[in-house]
PDB file of C-alpha atoms in Angstrom:
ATOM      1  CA  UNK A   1      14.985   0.499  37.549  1.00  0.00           C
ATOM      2  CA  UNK A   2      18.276   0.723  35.066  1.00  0.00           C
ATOM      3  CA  UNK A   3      18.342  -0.742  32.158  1.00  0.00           C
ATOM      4  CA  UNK A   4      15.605  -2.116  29.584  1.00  0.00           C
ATOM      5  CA  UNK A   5      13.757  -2.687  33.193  1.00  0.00           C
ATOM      6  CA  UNK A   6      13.300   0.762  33.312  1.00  0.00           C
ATOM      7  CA  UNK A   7      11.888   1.999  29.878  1.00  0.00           C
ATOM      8  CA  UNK A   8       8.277   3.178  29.435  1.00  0.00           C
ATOM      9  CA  UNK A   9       6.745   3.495  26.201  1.00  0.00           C
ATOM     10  CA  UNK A  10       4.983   7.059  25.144  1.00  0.00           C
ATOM     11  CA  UNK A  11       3.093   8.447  22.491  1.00  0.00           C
ATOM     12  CA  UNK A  12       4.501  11.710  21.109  1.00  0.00           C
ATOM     13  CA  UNK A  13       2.055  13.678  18.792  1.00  0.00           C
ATOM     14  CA  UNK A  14       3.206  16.207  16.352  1.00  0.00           C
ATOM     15  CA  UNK A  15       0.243  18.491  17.830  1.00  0.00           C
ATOM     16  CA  UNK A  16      -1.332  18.961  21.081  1.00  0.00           C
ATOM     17  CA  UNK A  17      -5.076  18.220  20.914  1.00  0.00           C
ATOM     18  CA  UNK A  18      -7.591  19.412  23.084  1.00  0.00           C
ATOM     19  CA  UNK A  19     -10.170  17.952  25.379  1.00  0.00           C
ATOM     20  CA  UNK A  20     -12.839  19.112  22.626  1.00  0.00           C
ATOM     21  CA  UNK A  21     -10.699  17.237  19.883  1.00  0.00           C
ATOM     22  CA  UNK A  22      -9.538  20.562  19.007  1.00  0.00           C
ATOM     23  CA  UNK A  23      -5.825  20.545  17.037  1.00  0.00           C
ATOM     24  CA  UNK A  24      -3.352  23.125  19.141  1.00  0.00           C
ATOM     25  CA  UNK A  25       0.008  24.104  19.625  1.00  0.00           C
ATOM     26  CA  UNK A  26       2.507  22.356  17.924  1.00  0.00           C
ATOM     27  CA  UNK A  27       4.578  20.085  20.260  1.00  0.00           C
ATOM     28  CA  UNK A  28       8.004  20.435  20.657  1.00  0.00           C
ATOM     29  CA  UNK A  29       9.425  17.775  18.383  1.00  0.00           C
ATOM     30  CA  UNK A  30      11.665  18.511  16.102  1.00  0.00           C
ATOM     31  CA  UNK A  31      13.617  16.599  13.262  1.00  0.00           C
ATOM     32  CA  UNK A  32      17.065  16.902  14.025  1.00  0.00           C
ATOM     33  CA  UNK A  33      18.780  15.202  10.998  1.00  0.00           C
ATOM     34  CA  UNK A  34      17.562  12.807   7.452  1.00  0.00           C
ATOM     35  CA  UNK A  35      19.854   9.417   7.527  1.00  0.00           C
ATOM     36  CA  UNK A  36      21.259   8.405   4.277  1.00  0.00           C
ATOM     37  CA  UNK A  37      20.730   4.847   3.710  1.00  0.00           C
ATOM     38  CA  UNK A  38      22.264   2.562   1.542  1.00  0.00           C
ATOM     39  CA  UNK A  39      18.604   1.603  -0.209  1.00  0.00           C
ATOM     40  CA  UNK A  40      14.660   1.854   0.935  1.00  0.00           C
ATOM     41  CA  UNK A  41      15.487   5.798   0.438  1.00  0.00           C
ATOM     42  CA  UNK A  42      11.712   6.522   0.086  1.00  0.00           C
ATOM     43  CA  UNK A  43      11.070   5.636   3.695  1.00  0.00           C
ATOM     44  CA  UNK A  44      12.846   8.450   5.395  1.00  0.00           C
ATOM     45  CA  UNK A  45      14.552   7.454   8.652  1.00  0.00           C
ATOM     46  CA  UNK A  46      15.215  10.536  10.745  1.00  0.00           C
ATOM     47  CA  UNK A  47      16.686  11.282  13.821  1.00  0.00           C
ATOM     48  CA  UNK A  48      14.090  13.436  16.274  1.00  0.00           C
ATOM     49  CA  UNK A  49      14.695  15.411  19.141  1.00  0.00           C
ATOM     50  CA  UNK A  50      12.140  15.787  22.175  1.00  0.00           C
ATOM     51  CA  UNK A  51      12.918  19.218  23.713  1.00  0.00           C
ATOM     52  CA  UNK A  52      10.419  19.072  26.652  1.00  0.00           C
ATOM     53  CA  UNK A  53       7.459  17.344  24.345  1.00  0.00           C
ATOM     54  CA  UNK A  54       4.695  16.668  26.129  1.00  0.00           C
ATOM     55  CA  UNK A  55       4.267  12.319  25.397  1.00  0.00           C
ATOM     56  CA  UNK A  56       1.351  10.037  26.540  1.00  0.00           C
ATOM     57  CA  UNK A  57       2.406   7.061  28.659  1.00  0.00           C
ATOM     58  CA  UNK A  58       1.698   3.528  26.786  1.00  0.00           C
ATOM     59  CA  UNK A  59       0.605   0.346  29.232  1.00  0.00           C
ATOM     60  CA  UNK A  60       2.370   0.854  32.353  1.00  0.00           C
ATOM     61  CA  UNK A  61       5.185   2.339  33.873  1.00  0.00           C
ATOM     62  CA  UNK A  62       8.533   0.927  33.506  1.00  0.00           C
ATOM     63  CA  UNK A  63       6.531  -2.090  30.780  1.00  0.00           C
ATOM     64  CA  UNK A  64       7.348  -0.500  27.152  1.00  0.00           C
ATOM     65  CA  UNK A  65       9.472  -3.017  25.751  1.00  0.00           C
ATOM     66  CA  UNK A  66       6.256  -5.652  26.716  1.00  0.00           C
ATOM     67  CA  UNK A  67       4.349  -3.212  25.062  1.00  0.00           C
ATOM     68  CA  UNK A  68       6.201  -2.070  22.482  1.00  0.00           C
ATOM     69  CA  UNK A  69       7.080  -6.223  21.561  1.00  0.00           C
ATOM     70  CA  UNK A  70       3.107  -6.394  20.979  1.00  0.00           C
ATOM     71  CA  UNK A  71       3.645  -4.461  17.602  1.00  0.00           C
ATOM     72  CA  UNK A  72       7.532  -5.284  17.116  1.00  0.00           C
ATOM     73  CA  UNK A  73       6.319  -9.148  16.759  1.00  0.00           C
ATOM     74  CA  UNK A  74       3.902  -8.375  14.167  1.00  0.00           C
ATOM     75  CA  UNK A  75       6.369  -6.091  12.550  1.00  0.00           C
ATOM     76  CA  UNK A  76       9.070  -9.142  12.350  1.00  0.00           C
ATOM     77  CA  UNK A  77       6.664 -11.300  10.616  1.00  0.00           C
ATOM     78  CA  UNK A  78       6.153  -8.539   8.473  1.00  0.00           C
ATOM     79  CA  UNK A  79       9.563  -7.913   7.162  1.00  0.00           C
ATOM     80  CA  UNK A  80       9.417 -11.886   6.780  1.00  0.00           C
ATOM     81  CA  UNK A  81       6.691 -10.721   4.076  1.00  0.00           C
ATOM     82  CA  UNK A  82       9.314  -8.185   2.502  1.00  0.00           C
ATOM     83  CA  UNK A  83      11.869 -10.844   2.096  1.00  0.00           C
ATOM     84  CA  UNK A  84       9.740 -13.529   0.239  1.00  0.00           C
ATOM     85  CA  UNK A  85       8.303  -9.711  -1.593  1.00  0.00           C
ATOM     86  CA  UNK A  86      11.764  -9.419  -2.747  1.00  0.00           C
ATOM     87  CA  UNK A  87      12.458 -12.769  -3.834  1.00  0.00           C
ATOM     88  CA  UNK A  88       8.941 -13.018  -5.810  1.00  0.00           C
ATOM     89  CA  UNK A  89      10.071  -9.343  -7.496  1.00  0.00           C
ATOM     90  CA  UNK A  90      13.605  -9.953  -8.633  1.00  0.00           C
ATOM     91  CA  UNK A  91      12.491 -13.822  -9.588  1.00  0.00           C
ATOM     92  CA  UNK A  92       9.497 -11.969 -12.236  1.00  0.00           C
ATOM     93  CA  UNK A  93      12.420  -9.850 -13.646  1.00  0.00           C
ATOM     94  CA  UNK A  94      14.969 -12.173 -14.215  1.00  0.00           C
ATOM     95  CA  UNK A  95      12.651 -14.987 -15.788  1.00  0.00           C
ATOM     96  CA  UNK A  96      11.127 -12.434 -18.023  1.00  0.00           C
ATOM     97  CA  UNK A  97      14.631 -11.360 -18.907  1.00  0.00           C
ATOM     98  CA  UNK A  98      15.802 -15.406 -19.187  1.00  0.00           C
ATOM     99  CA  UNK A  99      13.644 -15.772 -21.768  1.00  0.00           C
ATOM    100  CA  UNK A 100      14.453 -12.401 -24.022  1.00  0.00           C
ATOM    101  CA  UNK A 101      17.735 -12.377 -23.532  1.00  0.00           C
ATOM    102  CA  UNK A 102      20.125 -14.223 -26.359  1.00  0.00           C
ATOM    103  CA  UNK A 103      23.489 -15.190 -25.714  1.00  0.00           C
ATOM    104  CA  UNK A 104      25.320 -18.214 -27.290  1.00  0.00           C
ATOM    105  CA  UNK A 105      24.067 -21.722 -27.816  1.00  0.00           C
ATOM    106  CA  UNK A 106      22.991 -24.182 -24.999  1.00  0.00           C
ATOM    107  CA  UNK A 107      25.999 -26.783 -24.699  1.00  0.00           C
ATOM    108  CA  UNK A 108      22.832 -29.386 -25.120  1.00  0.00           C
ATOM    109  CA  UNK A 109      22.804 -28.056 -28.996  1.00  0.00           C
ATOM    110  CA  UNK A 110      20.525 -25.777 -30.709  1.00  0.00           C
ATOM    111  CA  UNK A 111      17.212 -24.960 -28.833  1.00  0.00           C
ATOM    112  CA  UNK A 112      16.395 -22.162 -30.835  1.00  0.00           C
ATOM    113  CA  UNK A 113      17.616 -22.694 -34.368  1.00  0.00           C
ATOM    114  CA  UNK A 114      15.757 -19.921 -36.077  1.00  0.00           C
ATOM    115  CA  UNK A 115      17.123 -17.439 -34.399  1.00  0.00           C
ATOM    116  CA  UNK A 116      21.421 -16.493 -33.758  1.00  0.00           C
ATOM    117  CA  UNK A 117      21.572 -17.465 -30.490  1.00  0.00           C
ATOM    118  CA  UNK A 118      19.869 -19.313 -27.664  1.00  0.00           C
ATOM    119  CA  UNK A 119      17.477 -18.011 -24.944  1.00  0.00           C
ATOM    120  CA  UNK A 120      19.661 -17.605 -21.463  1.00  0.00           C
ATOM    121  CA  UNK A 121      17.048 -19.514 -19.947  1.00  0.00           C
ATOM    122  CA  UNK A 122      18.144 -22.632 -22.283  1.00  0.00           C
ATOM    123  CA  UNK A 123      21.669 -22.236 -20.357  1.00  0.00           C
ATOM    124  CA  UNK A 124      21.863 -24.825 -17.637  1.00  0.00           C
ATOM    125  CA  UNK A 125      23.520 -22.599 -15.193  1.00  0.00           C
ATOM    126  CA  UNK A 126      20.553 -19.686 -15.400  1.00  0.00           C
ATOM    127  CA  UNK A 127      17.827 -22.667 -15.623  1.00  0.00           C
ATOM    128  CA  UNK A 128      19.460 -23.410 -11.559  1.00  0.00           C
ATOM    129  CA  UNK A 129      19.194 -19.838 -10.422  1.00  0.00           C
ATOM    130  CA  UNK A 130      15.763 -19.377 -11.571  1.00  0.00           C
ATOM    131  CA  UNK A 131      14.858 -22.078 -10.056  1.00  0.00           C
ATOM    132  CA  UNK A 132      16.690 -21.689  -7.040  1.00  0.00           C
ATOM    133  CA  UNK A 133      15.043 -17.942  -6.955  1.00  0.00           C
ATOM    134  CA  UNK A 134      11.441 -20.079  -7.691  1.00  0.00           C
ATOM    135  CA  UNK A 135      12.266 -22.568  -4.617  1.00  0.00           C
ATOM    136  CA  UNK A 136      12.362 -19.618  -2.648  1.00  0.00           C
ATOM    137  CA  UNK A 137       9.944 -17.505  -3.421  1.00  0.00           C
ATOM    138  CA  UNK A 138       7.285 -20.410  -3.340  1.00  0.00           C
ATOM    139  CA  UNK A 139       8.175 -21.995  -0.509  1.00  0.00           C
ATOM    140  CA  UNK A 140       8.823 -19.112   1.734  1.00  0.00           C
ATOM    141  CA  UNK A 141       5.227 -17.982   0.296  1.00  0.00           C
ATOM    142  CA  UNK A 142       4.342 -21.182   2.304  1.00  0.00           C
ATOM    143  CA  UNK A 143       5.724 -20.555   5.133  1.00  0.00           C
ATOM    144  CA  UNK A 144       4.055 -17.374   5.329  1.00  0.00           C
ATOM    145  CA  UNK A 145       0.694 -18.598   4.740  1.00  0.00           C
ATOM    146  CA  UNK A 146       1.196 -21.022   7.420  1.00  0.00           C
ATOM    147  CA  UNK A 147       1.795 -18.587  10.164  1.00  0.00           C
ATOM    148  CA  UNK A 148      -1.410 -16.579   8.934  1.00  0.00           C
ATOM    149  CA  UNK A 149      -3.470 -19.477   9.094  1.00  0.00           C
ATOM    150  CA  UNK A 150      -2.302 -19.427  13.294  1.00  0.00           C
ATOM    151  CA  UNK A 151      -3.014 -16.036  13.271  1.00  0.00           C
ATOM    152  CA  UNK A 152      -6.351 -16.210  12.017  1.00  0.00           C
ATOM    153  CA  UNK A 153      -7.038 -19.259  14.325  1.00  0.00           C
ATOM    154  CA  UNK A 154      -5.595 -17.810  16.880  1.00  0.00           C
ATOM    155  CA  UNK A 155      -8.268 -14.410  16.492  1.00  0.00           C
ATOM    156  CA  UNK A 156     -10.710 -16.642  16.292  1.00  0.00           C
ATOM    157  CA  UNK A 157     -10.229 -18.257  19.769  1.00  0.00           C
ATOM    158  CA  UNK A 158      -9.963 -15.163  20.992  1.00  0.00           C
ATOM    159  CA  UNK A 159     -13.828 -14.510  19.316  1.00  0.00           C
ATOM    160  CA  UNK A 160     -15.267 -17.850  20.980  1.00  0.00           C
ATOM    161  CA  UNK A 161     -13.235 -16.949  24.143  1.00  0.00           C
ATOM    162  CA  UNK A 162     -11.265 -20.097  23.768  1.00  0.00           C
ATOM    163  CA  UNK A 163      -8.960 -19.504  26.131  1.00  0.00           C
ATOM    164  CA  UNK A 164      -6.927 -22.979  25.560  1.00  0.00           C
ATOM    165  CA  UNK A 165      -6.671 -22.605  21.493  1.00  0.00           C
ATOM    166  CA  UNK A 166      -6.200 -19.309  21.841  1.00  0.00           C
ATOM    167  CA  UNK A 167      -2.583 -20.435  23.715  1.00  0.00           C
ATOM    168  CA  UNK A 168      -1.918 -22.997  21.872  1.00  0.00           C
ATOM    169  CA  UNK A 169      -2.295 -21.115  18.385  1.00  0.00           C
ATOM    170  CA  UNK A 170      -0.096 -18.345  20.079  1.00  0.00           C
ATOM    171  CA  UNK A 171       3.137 -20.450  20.832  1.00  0.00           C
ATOM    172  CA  UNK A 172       2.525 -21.476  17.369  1.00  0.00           C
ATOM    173  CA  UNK A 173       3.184 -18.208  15.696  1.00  0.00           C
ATOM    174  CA  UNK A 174       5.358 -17.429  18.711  1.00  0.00           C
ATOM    175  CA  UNK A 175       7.862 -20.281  17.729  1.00  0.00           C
ATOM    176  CA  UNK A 176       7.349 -19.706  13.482  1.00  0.00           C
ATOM    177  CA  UNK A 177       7.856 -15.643  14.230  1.00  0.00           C
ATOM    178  CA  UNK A 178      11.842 -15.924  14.363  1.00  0.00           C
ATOM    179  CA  UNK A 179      12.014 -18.175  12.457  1.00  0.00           C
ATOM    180  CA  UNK A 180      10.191 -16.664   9.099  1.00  0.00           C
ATOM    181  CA  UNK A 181      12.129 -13.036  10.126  1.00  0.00           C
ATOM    182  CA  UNK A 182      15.621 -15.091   9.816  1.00  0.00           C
ATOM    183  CA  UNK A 183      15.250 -17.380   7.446  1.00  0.00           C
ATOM    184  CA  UNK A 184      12.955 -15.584   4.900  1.00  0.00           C
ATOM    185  CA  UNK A 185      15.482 -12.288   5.273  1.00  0.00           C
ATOM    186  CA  UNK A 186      18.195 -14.385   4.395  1.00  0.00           C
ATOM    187  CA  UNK A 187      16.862 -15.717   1.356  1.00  0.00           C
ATOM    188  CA  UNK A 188      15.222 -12.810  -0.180  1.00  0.00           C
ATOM    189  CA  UNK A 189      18.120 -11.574  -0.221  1.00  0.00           C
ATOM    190  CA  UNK A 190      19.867 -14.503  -1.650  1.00  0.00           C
ATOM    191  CA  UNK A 191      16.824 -14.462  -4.217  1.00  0.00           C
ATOM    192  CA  UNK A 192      17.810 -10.791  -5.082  1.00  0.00           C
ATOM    193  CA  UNK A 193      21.742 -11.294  -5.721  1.00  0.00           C
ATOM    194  CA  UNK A 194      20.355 -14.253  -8.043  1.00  0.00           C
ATOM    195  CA  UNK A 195      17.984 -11.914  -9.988  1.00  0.00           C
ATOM    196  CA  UNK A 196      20.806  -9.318 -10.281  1.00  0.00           C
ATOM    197  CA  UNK A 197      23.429 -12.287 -11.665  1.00  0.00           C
ATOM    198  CA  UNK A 198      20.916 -13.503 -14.199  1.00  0.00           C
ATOM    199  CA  UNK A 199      20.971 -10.128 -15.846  1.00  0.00           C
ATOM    200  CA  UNK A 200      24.703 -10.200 -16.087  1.00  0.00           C
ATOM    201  CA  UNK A 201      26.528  -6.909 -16.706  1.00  0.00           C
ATOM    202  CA  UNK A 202      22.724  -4.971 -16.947  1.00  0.00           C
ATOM    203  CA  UNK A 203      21.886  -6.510 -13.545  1.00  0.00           C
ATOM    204  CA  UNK A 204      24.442  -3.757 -12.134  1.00  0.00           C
ATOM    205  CA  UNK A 205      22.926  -1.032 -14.087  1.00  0.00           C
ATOM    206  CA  UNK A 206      20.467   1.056 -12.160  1.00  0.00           C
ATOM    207  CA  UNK A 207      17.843   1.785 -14.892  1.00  0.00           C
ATOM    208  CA  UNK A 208      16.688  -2.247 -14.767  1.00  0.00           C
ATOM    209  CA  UNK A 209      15.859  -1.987 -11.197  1.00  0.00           C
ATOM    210  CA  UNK A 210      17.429  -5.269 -10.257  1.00  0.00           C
ATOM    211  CA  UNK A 211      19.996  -3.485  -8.045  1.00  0.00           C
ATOM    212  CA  UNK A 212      17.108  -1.676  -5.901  1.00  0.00           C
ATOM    213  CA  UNK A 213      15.819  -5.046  -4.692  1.00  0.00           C
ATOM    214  CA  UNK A 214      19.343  -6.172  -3.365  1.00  0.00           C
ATOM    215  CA  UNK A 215      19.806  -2.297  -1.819  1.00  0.00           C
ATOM    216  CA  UNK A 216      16.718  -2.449  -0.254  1.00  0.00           C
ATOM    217  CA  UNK A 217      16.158  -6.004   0.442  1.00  0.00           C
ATOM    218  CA  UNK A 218      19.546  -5.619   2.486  1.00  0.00           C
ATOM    219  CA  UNK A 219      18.038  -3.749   5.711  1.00  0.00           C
ATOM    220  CA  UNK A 220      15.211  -7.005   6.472  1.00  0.00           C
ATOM    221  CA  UNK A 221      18.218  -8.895   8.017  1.00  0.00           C
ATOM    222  CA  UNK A 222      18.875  -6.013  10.506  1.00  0.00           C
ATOM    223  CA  UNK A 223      15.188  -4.700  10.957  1.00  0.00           C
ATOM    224  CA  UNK A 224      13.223  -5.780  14.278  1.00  0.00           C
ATOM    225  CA  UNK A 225      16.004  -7.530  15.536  1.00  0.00           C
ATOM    226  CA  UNK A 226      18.801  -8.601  13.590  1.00  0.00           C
ATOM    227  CA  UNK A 227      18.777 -12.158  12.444  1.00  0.00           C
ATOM    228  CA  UNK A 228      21.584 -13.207  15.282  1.00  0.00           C
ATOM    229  CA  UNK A 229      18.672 -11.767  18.000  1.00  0.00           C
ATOM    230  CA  UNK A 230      16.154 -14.224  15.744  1.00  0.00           C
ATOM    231  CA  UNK A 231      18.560 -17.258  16.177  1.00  0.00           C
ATOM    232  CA  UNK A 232      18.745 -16.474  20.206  1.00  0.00           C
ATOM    233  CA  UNK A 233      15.453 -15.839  21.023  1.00  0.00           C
ATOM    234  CA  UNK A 234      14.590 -19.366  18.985  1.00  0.00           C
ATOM    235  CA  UNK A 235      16.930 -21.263  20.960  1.00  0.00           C
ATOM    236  CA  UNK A 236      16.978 -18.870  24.107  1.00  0.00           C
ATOM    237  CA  UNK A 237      13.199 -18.943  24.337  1.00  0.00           C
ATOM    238  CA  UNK A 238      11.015 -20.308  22.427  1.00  0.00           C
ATOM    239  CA  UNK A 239      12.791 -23.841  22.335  1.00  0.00           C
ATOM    240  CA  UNK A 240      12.770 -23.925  25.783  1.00  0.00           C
ATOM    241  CA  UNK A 241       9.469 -22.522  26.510  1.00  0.00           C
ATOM    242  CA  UNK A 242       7.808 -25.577  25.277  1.00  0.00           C
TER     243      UNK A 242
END
C-alpha cells in the first residue's frame, strides 16, 4: 500500500553471518555522511546508504511502524528520563555554585557578615530558580517512578497470565507515555536555562559545563516524536480510547 501503510521494518547487519554462526562478507552498508548537531555530539547521528544490503524482515509485511512503535514507546519514556536527567544535573551545579558564589548583600541585610559579600543563594531571586529547578527535578522524578511502577505491574500480569491487569496496567502507561515525553522535555529544559542563569556570565562559558546540558537537553523535545505529535496522540488517542 502507499504511505506509512506500506512500510516494513528490517534488520540490516553490518556483516553477513552464516548458517554455522560464522561472521562473512561485509554487507553493503555504507555511511554516507556524520551530521553536525547543535549538542549530544558524542552520539554520532549519520546518514547510511543501503546499496543492495541484504536486510531481515521484522513482524510482518507492510506492519513496521506497529513494530517499530513497540521500541519507539519505550524509547519516549526514555527521553522522559533524559529530561528530568537534565534537570537533576544542571540543578546539582547551580546549588553547589549558589552557595560558593559571593556577590553583594541580600536586600534582607547581612547573612554572612564575616565574610565581603553574601552567598547568591541568600539572593531572593536565585533562592526561586533553585527551587523552581528542585520542583522539577523532584516531581518529574515522580512522575517517572509512577509509570515504572505500571510497568512493572504490568510484567507481572503478563507472568501470572493476567490477561485483564495486564490491559488495564497497559492503558496506564499508554496514557502517562506522552505525557512524561512532553511535559518532562519541556521542563528539563526549562531546568537547564535556570542552571545556566544562576551561574550568570560563567553559565555561558563552556569550561563549567552548564551550557552542555541546555545544548544537549535541547534535542528531547524533538526525539521520538516531537512534543506537538505527544500533545495529538494524548488528545487524538489516548483520551478517546478510554
Amino acid at each position: 500500500p502507499a504511505g506509512t501503510r506500506g512500510i516494513s521494518l528490517f534488520v540490516v547487519p553490518k556483516f553477513l553471518v552464516g548458517e554455522d554462526g560464522s561472521m562473512r562478507t561485509r554487507n553493503a552498508v555504507a555511511c554516507g555522511s556524520i551530521e553536525h548537531k547543535m549538542g549530544i555530539r558524542g552520539s554520532a547521528t549519520a546518514v547510511l546508504n543501503f546499496d543492495a544490503a541484504v536486510g531481515h524482515l521484522i513482524f510482518e509485511p507492510n506492519k513496521g511502524l506497529e513494530a517499530m512503535f513497540t521500541y519507539m514507546n519505550t524509547a519516549r519514556l526514555g527521553i522522559a528520563i533524559q529530561g528530568v536527567a537534565h534537570a537533576e544535573a544542571s540543578f546539582q551545579g547551580a546549588l553547589a555554585y549558589a552557595k560558593d558564589r559571593r556577590s553583594m548583600r541580600a536586600l534582607s541585610g547581612k547573612k554572612e557578615p564575616e565574610a565581603n559579600a553574601d552567598s547568591l543563594i541568600w539572593h531572593a531571586d536565585v533562592r526561586r530558580m533553585l527551587l523552581t529547578q528542585k520542583a522539577i527535578a523532584e516531581g518529574g522524578r515522580a512522575m517517572i517512578y509512577a509509570a515504572a511502577q505500571a510497568a512493572d505491574l504490568m510484567f507481572n500480569a503478563t507472568l501470572e497470565n493476567d490477561q485483564a491487569s495486564y490491559q488495564r496496567y497497559d492503558n496506564e502507561l499508554g496514557f502517562y507515555t506522552p505525557i512524561l515525553k512532553g511535559f518532562l522535555t519541556e521542563m528539563g529544559l526549562e531546568a537547564a536555562n535556570i542552571g545556566m542563569q544562576v551561574f550568570g556570565g560563567h553559565g555561558y562559558v563552556g569550561e563549567w559545563g552548564m551550557e552542555q546540558f541546555v545544548r544537549d537537553c535541547r534535542i528531547t523535545q524533538i526525539y521520538e516524536g516531537a512534543n506537538g505529535v505527544q500533545a495529538m496522540d494524548l488528545v487524538g488517542r489516548k483520551l478517546a480510547k478510554d
